Amino acid sequence: MPNADAVMISSYEERKAAVLRAAQLISSLRGSDGEREFELLTEAIADFDTRQEALGYIEIPPAFMQFLSHGHQGGTSSSRR
């Protein structure tokens, strides 16, 4: 990551990229820019995970899940082919 001064992760794609980058930096020398970037990335990953956990899970009603699994098979679906 070019700027290791501030890292904010706001999506799962960014989290994935941060984890992969941190894996590259895991054996950086003590006191190096790589070590500092590794620390910032791991803090940002933990912060993202904490925020996601605080949001909790959204329970989807079973009827809506049935609707999703059947797709839009209503009478108006013929115009979408």
PDB file of C-alpha atoms in Angstrom, residues 10-41:
ATOM      1  CA  SER A  10     -14.497  -0.461   4.238  1.00  0.00           C
ATOM      2  CA  SER A  11     -15.295  -3.602   2.238  1.00  0.00           C
ATOM      3  CA  TYR A  12     -14.574  -7.301   2.214  1.00  0.00           C
ATOM      4  CA  GLU A  13     -12.573  -6.863  -1.008  1.00  0.00           C
ATOM      5  CA  GLU A  14     -10.339  -4.307   0.711  1.00  0.00           C
ATOM      6  CA  ARG A  15     -10.023  -6.664   3.696  1.00  0.00           C
ATOM      7  CA  LYS A  16      -8.908  -9.471   1.412  1.00  0.00           C
ATOM      8  CA  ALA A  17      -6.311  -7.226  -0.228  1.00  0.00           C
ATOM      9  CA  ALA A  18      -5.067  -6.097   3.194  1.00  0.00           C
ATOM     10  CA  VAL A  19      -4.711  -9.692   4.402  1.00  0.00           C
ATOM     11  CA  LEU A  20      -2.753 -10.647   1.282  1.00  0.00           C
ATOM     12  CA  ARG A  21      -0.490  -7.604   1.634  1.00  0.00           C
ATOM     13  CA  ALA A  22       0.041  -8.289   5.346  1.00  0.00           C
ATOM     14  CA  ALA A  23       1.026 -11.859   4.467  1.00  0.00           C
ATOM     15  CA  GLN A  24       3.722 -10.449   2.174  1.00  0.00           C
ATOM     16  CA  LEU A  25       4.994  -8.191   4.964  1.00  0.00           C
ATOM     17  CA  ILE A  26       4.838 -10.684   7.838  1.00  0.00           C
ATOM     18  CA  SER A  27       8.600 -11.217   7.909  1.00  0.00           C
ATOM     19  CA  SER A  28       9.611  -7.557   7.544  1.00  0.00           C
ATOM     20  CA  LEU A  29      12.627  -6.383   9.472  1.00  0.00           C
ATOM     21  CA  ARG A  30      12.130  -4.724  12.853  1.00  0.00           C
ATOM     22  CA  GLY A  31      11.766  -0.981  12.552  1.00  0.00           C
ATOM     23  CA  SER A  32      11.320  -1.055   8.790  1.00  0.00           C
ATOM     24  CA  ASP A  33       8.553   0.587   6.781  1.00  0.00           C
ATOM     25  CA  GLY A  34       7.274  -2.922   6.025  1.00  0.00           C
ATOM     26  CA  GLU A  35       6.873  -3.691   9.713  1.00  0.00           C
ATOM     27  CA  ARG A  36       4.973  -0.432  10.260  1.00  0.00           C
ATOM     28  CA  GLU A  37       2.716  -1.148   7.282  1.00  0.00           C
ATOM     29  CA  PHE A  38       2.094  -4.672   8.614  1.00  0.00           C
ATOM     30  CA  GLU A  39       1.036  -3.238  11.982  1.00  0.00           C
ATOM     31  CA  LEU A  40      -1.296  -0.713  10.348  1.00  0.00           C
ATOM     32  CA  LEU A  41      -2.843  -3.368   8.135  1.00  0.00           C
TER      33      LEU A  41
END
